[in-house]
Short mmCIF file of C-alpha atoms and ligand atoms in Angstrom, two decimals:
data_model
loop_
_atom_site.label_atom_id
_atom_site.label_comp_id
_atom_site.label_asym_id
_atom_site.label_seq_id
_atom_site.Cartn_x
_atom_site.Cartn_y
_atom_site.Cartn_z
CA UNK H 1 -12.73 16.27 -24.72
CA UNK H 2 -15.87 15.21 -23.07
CA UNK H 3 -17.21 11.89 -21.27
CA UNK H 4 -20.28 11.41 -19.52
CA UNK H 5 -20.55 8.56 -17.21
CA UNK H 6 -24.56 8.13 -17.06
CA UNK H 7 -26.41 6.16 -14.54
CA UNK H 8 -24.19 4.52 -11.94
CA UNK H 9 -24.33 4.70 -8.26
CA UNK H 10 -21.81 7.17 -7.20
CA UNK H 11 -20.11 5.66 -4.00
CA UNK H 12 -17.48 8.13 -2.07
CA UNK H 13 -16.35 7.54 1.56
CA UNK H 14 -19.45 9.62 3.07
CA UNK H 15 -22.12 9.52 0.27
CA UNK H 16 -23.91 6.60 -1.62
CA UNK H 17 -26.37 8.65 -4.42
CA UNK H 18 -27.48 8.06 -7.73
CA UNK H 19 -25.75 10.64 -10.56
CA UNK H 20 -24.57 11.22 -13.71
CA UNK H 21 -21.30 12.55 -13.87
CA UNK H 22 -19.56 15.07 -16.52
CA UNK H 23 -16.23 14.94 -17.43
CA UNK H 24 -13.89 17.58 -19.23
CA UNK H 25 -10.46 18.25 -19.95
CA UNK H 26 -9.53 14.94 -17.36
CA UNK H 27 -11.77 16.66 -14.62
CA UNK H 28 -14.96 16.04 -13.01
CA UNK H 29 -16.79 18.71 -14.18
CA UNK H 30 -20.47 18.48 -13.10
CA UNK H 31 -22.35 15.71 -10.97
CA UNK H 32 -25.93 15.56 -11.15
CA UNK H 33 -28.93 14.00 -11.15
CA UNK H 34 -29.52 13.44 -14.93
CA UNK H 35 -26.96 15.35 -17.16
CA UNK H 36 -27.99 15.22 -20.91
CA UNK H 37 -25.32 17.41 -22.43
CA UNK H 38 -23.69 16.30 -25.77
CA UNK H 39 -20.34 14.88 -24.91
CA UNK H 40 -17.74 12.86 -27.01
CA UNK H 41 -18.31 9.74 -25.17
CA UNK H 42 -20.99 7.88 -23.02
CA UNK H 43 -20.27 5.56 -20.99
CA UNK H 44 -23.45 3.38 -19.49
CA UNK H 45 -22.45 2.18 -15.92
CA UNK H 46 -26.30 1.15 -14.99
CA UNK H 47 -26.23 -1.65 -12.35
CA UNK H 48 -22.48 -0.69 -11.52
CA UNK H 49 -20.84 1.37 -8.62
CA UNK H 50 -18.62 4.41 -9.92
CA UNK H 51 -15.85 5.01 -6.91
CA UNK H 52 -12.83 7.23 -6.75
CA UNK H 53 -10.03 5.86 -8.91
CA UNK H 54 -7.88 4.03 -5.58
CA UNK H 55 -4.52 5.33 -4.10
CA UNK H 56 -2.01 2.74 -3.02
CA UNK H 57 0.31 4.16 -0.53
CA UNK H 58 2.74 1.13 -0.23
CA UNK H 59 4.61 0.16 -3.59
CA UNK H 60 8.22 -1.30 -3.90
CA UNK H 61 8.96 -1.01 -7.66
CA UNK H 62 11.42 -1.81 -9.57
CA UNK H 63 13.72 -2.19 -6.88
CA UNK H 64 16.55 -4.48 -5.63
CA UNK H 65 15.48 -5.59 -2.70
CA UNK H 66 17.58 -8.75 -0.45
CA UNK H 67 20.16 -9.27 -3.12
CA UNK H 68 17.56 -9.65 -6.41
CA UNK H 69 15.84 -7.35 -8.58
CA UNK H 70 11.81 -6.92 -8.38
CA UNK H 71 10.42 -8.23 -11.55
CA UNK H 72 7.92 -5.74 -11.87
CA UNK H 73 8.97 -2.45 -12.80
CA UNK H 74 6.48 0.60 -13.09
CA UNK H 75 5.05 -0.21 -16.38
CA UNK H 76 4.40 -3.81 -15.47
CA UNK H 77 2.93 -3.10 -11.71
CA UNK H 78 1.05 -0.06 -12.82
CA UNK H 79 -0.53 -1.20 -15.72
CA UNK H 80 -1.65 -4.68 -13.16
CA UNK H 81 -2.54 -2.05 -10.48
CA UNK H 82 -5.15 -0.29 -13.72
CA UNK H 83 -6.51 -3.42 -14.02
CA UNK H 84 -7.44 -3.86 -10.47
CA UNK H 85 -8.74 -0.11 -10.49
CA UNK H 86 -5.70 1.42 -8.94
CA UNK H 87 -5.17 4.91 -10.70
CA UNK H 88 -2.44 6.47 -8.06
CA UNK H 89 0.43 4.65 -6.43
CA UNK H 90 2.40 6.43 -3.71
CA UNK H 91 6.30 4.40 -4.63
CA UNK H 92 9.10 3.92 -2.07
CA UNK H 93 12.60 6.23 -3.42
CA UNK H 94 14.91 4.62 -1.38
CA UNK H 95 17.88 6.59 -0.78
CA UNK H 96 21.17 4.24 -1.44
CA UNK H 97 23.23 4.17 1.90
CA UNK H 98 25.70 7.15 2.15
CA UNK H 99 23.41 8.47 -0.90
CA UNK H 100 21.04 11.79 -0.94
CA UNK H 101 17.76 12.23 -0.51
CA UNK H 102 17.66 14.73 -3.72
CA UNK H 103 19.61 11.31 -5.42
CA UNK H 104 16.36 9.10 -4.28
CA UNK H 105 13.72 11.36 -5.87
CA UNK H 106 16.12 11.63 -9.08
CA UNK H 107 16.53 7.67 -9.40
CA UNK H 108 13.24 7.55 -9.01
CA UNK H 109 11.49 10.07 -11.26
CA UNK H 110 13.70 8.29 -14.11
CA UNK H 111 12.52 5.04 -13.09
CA UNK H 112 8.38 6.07 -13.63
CA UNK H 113 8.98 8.96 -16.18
CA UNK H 114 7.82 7.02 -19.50
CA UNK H 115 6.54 3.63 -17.76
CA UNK H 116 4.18 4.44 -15.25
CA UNK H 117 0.45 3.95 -16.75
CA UNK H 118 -0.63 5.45 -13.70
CA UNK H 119 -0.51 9.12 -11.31
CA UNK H 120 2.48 8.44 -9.13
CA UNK H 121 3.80 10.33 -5.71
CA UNK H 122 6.40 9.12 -3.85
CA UNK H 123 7.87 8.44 0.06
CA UNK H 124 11.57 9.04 0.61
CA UNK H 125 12.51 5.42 2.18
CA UNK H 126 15.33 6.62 4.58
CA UNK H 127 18.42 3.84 4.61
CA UNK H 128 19.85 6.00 7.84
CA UNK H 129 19.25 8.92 10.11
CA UNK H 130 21.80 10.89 9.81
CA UNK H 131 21.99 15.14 10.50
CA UNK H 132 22.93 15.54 6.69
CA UNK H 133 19.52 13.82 5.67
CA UNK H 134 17.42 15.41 8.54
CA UNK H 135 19.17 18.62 6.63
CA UNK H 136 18.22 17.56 3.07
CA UNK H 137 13.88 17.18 4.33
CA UNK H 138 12.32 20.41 4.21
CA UNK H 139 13.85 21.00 0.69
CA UNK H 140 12.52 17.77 -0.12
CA UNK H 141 8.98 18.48 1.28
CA UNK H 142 9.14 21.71 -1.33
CA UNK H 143 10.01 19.30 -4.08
CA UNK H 144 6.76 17.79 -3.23
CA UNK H 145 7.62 14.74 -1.70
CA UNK H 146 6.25 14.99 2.25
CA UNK H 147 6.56 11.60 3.55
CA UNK H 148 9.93 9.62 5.07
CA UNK H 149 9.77 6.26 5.48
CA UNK H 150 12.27 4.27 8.20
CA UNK H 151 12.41 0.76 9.31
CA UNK H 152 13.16 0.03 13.24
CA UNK H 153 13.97 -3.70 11.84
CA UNK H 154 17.14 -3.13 10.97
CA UNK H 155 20.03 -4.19 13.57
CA UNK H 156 23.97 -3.28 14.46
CA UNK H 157 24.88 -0.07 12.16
CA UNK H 158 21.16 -0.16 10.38
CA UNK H 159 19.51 0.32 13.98
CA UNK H 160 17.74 3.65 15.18
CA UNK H 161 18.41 4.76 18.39
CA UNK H 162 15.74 6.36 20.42
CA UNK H 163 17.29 10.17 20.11
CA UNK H 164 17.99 9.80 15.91
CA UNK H 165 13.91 8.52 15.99
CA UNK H 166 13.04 11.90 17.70
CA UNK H 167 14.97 14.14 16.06
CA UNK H 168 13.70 12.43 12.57
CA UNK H 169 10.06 13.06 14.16
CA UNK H 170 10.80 16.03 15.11
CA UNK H 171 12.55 17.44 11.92
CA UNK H 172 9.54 16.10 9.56
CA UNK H 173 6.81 18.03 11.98
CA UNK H 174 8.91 20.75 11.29
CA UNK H 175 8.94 20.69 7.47
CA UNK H 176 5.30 19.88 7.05
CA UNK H 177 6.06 16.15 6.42
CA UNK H 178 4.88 13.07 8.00
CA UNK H 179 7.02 9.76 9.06
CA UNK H 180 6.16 6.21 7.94
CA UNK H 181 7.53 3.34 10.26
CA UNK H 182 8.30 0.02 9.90
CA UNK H 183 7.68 -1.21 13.37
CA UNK H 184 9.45 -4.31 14.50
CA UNK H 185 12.47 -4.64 16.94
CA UNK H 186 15.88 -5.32 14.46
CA UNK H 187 17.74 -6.19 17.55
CA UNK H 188 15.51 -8.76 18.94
CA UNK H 189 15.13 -10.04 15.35
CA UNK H 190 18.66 -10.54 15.08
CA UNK H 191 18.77 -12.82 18.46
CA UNK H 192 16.06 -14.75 17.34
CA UNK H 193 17.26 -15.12 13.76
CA UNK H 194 20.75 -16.50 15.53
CA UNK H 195 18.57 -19.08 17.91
CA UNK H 196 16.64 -20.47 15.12
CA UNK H 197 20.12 -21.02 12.81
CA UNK H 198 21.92 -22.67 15.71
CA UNK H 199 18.97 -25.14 15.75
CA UNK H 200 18.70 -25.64 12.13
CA UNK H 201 15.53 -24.18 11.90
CA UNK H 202 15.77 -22.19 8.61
CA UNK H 203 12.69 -23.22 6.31
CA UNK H 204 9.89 -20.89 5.98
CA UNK H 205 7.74 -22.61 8.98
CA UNK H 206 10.25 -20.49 11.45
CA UNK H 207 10.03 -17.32 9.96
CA UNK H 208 6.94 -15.85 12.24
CA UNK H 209 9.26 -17.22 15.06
CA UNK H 210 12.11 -15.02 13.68
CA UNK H 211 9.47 -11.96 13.98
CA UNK H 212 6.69 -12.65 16.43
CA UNK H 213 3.34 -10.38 17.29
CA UNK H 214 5.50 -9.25 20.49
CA UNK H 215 8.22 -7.57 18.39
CA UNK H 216 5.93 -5.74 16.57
CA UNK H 217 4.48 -4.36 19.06
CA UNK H 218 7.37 -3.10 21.31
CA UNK H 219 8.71 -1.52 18.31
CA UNK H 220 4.99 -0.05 17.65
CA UNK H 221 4.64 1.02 20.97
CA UNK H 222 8.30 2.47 21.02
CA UNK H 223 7.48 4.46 17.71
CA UNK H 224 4.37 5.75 19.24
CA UNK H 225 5.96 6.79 22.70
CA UNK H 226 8.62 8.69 21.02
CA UNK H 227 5.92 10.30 18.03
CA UNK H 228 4.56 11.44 21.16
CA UNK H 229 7.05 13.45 22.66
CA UNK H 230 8.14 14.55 19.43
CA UNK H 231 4.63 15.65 19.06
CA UNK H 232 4.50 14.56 15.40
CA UNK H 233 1.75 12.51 12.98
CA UNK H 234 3.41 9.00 12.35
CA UNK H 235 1.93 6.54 9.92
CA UNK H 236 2.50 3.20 10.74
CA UNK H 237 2.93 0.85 7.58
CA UNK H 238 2.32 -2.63 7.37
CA UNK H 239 0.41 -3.28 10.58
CA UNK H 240 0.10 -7.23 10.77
CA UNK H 241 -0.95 -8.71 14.48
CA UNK H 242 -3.61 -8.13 16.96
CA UNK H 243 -0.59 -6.86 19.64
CA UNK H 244 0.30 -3.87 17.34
CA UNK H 245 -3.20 -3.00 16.79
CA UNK H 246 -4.19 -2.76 20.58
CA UNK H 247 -1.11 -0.15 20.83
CA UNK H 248 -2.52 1.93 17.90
CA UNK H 249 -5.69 2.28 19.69
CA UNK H 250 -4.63 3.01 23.17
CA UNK H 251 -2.68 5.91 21.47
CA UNK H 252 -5.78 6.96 19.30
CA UNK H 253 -8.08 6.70 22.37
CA UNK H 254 -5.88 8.92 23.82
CA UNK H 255 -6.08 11.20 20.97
CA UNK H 256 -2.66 11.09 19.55
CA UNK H 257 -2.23 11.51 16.12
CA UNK H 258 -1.19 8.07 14.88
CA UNK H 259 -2.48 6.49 11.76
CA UNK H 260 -2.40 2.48 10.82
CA UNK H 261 -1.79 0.75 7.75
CA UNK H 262 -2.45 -2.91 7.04
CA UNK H 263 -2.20 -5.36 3.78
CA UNK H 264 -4.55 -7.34 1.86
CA UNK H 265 -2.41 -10.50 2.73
CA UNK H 266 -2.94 -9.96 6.24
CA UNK H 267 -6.66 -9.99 6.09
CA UNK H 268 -6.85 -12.98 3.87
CA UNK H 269 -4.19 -14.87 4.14
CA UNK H 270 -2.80 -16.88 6.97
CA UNK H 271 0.68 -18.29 8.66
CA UNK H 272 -0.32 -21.87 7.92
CA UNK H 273 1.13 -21.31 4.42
CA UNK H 274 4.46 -21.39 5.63
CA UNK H 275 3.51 -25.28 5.80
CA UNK H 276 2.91 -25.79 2.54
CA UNK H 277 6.19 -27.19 0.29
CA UNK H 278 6.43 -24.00 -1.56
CA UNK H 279 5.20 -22.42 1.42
CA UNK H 280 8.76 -19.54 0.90
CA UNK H 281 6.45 -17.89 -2.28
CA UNK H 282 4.42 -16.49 1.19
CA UNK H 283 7.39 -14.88 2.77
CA UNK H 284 7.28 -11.43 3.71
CA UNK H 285 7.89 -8.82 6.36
CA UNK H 286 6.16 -8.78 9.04
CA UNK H 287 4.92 -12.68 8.19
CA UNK H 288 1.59 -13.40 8.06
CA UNK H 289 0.06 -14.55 11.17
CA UNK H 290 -2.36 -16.96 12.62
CA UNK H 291 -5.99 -16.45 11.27
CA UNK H 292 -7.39 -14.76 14.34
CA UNK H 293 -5.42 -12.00 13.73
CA UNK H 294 -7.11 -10.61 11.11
CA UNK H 295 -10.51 -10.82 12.81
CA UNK H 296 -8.78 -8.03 15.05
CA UNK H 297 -7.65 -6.22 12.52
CA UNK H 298 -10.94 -5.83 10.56
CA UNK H 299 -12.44 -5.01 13.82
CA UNK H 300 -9.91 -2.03 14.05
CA UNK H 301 -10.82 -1.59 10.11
CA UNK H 302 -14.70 -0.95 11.35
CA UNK H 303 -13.69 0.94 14.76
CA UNK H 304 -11.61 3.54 12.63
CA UNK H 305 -8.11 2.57 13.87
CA UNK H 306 -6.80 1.24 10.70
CA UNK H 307 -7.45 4.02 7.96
CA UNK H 308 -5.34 2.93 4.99
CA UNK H 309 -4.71 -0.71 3.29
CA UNK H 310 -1.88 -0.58 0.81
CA UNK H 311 -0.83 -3.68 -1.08
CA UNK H 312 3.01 -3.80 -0.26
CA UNK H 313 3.42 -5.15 -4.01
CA UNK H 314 7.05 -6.23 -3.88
CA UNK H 315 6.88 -8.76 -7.24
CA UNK H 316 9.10 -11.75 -7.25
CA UNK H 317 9.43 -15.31 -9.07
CA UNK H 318 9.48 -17.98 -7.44
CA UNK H 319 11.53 -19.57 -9.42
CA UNK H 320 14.61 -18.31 -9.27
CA UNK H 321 14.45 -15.92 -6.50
CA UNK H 322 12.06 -17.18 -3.72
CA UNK H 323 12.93 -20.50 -4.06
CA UNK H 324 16.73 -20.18 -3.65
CA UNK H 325 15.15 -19.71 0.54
CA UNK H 326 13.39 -23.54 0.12
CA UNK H 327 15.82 -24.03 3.04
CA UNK H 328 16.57 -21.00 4.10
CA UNK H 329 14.09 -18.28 4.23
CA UNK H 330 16.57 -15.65 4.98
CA UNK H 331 18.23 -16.42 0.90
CA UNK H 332 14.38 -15.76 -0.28
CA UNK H 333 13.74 -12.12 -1.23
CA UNK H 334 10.23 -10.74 0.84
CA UNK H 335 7.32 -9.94 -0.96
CA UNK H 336 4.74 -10.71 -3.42
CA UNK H 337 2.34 -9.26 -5.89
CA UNK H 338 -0.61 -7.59 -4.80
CA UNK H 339 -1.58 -4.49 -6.29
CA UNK H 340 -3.82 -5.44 -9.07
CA UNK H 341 -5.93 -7.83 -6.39
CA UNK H 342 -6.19 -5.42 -3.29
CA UNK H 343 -9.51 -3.51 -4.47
CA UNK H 344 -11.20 -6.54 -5.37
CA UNK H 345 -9.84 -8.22 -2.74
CA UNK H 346 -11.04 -5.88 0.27
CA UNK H 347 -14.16 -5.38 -1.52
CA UNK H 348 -14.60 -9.50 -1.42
CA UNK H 349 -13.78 -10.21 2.05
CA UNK H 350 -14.83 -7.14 3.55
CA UNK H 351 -17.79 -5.78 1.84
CA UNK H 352 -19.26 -8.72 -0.08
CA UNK H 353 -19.15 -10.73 3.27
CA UNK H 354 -20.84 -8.15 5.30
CA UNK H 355 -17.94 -6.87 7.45
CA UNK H 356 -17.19 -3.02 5.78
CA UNK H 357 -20.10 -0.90 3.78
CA UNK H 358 -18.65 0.27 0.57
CA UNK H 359 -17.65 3.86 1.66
CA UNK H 360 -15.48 2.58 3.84
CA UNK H 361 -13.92 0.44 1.20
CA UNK H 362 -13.23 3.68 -0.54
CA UNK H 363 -12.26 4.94 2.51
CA UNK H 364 -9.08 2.96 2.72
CA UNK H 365 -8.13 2.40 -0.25
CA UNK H 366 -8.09 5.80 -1.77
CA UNK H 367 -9.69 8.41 0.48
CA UNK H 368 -7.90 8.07 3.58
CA UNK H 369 -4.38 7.71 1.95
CA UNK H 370 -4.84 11.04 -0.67
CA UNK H 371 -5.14 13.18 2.54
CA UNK H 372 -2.46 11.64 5.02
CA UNK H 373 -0.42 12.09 1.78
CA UNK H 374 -1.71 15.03 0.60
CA UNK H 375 -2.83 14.12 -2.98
CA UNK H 376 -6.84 15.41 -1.44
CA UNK H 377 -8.89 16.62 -3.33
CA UNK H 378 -7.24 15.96 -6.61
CA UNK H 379 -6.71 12.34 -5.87
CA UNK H 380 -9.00 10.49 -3.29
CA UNK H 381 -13.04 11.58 -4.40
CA UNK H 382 -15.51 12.37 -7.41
CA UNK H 383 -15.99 15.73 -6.82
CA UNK H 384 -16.19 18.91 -8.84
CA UNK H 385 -13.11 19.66 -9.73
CA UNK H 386 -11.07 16.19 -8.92
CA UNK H 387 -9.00 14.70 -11.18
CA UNK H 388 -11.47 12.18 -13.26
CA UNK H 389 -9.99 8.81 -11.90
CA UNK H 390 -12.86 6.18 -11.13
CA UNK H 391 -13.43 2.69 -11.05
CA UNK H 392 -16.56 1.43 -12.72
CA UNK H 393 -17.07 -1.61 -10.50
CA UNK H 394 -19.23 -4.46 -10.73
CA UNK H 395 -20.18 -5.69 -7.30
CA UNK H 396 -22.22 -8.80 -8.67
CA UNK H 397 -19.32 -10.14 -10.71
CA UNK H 398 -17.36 -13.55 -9.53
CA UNK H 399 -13.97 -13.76 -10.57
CA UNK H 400 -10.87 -16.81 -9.82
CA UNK H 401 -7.88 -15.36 -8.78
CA UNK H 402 -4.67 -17.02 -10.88
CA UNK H 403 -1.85 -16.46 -12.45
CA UNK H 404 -3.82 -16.95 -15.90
CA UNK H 405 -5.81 -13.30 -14.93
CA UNK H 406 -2.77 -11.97 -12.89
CA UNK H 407 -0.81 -9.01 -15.21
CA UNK H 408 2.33 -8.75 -12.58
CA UNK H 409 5.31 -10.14 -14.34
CA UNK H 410 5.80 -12.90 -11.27
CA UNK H 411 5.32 -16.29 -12.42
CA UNK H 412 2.83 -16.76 -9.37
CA UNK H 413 0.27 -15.02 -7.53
CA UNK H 414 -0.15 -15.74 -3.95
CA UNK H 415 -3.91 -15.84 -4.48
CA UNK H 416 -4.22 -18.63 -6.56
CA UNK H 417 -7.65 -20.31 -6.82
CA UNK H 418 -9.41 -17.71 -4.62
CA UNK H 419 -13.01 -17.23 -5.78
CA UNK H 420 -13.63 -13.47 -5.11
CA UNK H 421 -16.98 -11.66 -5.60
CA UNK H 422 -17.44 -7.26 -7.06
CA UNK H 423 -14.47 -6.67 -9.24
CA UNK H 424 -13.91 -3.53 -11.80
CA UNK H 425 -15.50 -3.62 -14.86
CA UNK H 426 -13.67 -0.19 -16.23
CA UNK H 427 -11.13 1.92 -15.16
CA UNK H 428 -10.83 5.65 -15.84
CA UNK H 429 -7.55 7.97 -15.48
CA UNK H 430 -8.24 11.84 -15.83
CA UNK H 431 -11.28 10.86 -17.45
CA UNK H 432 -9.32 8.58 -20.07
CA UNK H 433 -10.30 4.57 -20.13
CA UNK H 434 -7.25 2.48 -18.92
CA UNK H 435 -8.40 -0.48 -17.60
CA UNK H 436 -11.39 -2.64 -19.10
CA UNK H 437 -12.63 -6.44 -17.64
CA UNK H 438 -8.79 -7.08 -16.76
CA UNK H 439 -7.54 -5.82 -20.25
CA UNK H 440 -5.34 -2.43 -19.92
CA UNK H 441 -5.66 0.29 -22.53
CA UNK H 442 -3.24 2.77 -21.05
CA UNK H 443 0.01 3.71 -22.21
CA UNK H 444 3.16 3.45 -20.46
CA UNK H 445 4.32 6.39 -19.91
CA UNK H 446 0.51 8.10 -19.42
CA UNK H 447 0.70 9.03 -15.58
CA UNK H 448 2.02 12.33 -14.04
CA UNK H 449 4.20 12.92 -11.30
CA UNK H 450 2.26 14.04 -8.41
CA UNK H 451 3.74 16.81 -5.81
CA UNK H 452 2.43 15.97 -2.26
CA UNK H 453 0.77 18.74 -0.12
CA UNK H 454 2.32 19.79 3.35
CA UNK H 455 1.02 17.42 5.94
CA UNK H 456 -2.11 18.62 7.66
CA UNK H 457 -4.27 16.23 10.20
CA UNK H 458 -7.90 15.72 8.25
ZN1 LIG S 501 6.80 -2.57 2.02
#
């Protein structure tokens, strides 16, 4: 089986060129200038941009998550994540508390096996550090999983003390893995969560008070100072405020080893939507912050010191399940969709309005996360031998954002009424079509489990 994409404007994260490109047996098999072999299909991408299919490295699916269920489970978030030119996700396994790390991966390679329309990997989300999981890593790593994930927002038994943190560090290092971290302070969390109760100040307006900029970055800074002595690679996930940021950087500049991940919500959306009424469908974790924020962090986008945005798609209704916190945010589940938006999204507000070129779109959402993760080069480029996965995308094309073009099961999208410009026009898997103008044509059930490389710094 042959396809030949002719005529497009191949864009990877160092190269912008005119070229045809060949495709056989789900492979790139020749790029060049003009390629007139006979092939099965031909696909005519003239005026559009042909990009590596994109990786998301921050998925919750089909999870229970705060009491409630997500309603999107991997066909339903991976078929919305085709649409939006998403061809790899990289899922959270959580390991159940008192549970197994080798139970995690299990639960979820049953949960994607037959459902996912697209590639999948996975991160082991770690519910506690304990020396029987630290045990259970490097046979994980050769199971092809080689990122942990662990949150420094829980409190009481769910906290991690300093000397678990380095001995997690330093166990992954070991194994060839690298740890993800959820950077906010649990315990201070927990004092201010108290406060605001006792003054009856529960609706979603108080949440960023519950977790402020300064929490983040204590526990940022904390995660970094101990990564440090540890002398491992962390990944920090979810990076939201300016205050977190400038403690990435002073690490960086001192040339540690310490990668940043933001959202899509963070660098379009802002806190003044906990005002609204329904302002609870907005709730998530870290909150969304003031608008200024996100000037910062697309600064650190441009500087280099954010290298990854994944779409922390965490699918909810609100009615039903986000509502029930209408009072009191702590009863709504966190999240939102956002995985079939966060291409067209970042291509919108950072390309289309002059802040990013479009390799360094590609950059962060699909280059940069295939090698932290270690799905490069299969996953991540068009090159000669890469898996086929592209994105035919049509830079000139305005689109609405609403819940009429949104394919996550949630009844809302947190986007509604945004006018966005460049979205994908066609979406390719291993050289298959799975995605075309917002209608999916993949099969549940059509993506592969993907075994992670050993971490290496790229
Ligand atoms: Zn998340």
């Amino acid at each position: 089986m042959t396809t030949l994409i002719k005529n497009g404007t191949i864009i990877t994260a160092t190269d912008t060129y005119r070229a045809d490109i060949l495709v056989k047996n789900g492979r790139v098999c020749e790029i060049g200038g003009e390629i007139s072999k006979i092939a099965n299909e031909i696909i005519d991408a003239t005026g559009k941009w042909v990009l590596p299919g994109a990786v998301d490295a921050h998925t919750h699916l089909d999870v229970e998550c705060d009491g409630m269920t997500t309603v999107d489970d991997f066909e339903s978030a991976t078929a919305a994540g085709a649409a939006g030119g998403t061809t790899t996700v990289i899922d959270y396994a959580e390991q159940v508390p008192g549970g197994t790390l080798a139970g995690a991966l299990e639960t979820w390679k049953e949960k994607a096996a037959g459902r996912s329309v697209v590639d999948y990997a996975f991160h082991i989300a770690l519910s506690e550090v304990t020396p029987g999981i630290l045990e259970e890593i490097p046979a994980m790593v050769a199971a092809g999983v080689t990122s942990f994930h662990a949150r420094l927002d829980g409190w009481g038994e769910r906290y991690i003390h300093d000397g678990r943190l380095l001995e997690l560090l330093e166990c992954a290092r070991g194994a060839g893995a690298i740890v993800c971290l959820h950077a906010e302070n649990g315990e201070i969390i927990r004092t201010y969560l108290g406060r605001l109760a006792s003054e009856g100040k529960t609706s979603a307006r108080y949440l960023p008070e519950a977790r402020p900029p300064e929490v983040e970055a204590q526990a940022t800074a904390r995660a970094i100072s101990i990564a440090e002595m540890a002398r491992a690679p962390i990944y920090l996930s979810g990076i939201s405020s300016a205050h977190a940021i400038e403690k990435v950087k002073a690490a960086r500049d001192r040339g540690q080893v310490v990668y940043a991940e933001t959202s899509p919500h963070f660098l379009v959306l802002a806190s003044d939507r906990y005002e609204e009424p329904d302002g609870v469908k907005y709730t998530c974790i870290p909150p969304l912050r003031p608008s200024w924020h996100a000037d910062v962090l697309w600064k650190a986008i441009s500087s280099g010191d954010i290298h990854s945005v994944g779409s922390d798609h965490r699918a909810f209704h609100y009615a039903g399940q986000k509502d029930l916190g209408r009072e009191d945010f702590t009863r709504a589940p966190r999240g939102f969709a956002g995985i079939q938006e966060r291409v067209s999204l970042l291509h919108s507000a950072g390309v289309a309005a002059g802040r990013i070129s479009p390799n360094r779109l590609v950059d962060l959402v699909s280059t940069s996360p295939a090698k932290i993760f270690g799905l490069f080069p299969r996953k991540g480029t068009l090159a000669v031998g890469s898996d086929a996965d592209m994105i035919l995308f049509d830079p000139a094309a305005e689109v609405t954002l609403s819940k009429a073009t949104s394919l996550s099961r949630s009844d809302y999208t947190p986007y509604e009424g945004m006018n966005l410009r460049g979205t994908p026009w066609m979406v390719l898997q291993r050289g298959k079509v799975i995605a075309r103008e917002n209608k999916v044509h993949g099969r549940a059930g059509q993506g592969e489990f993907l075994p992670a490389a050993r971490f290496k710094v790229p």
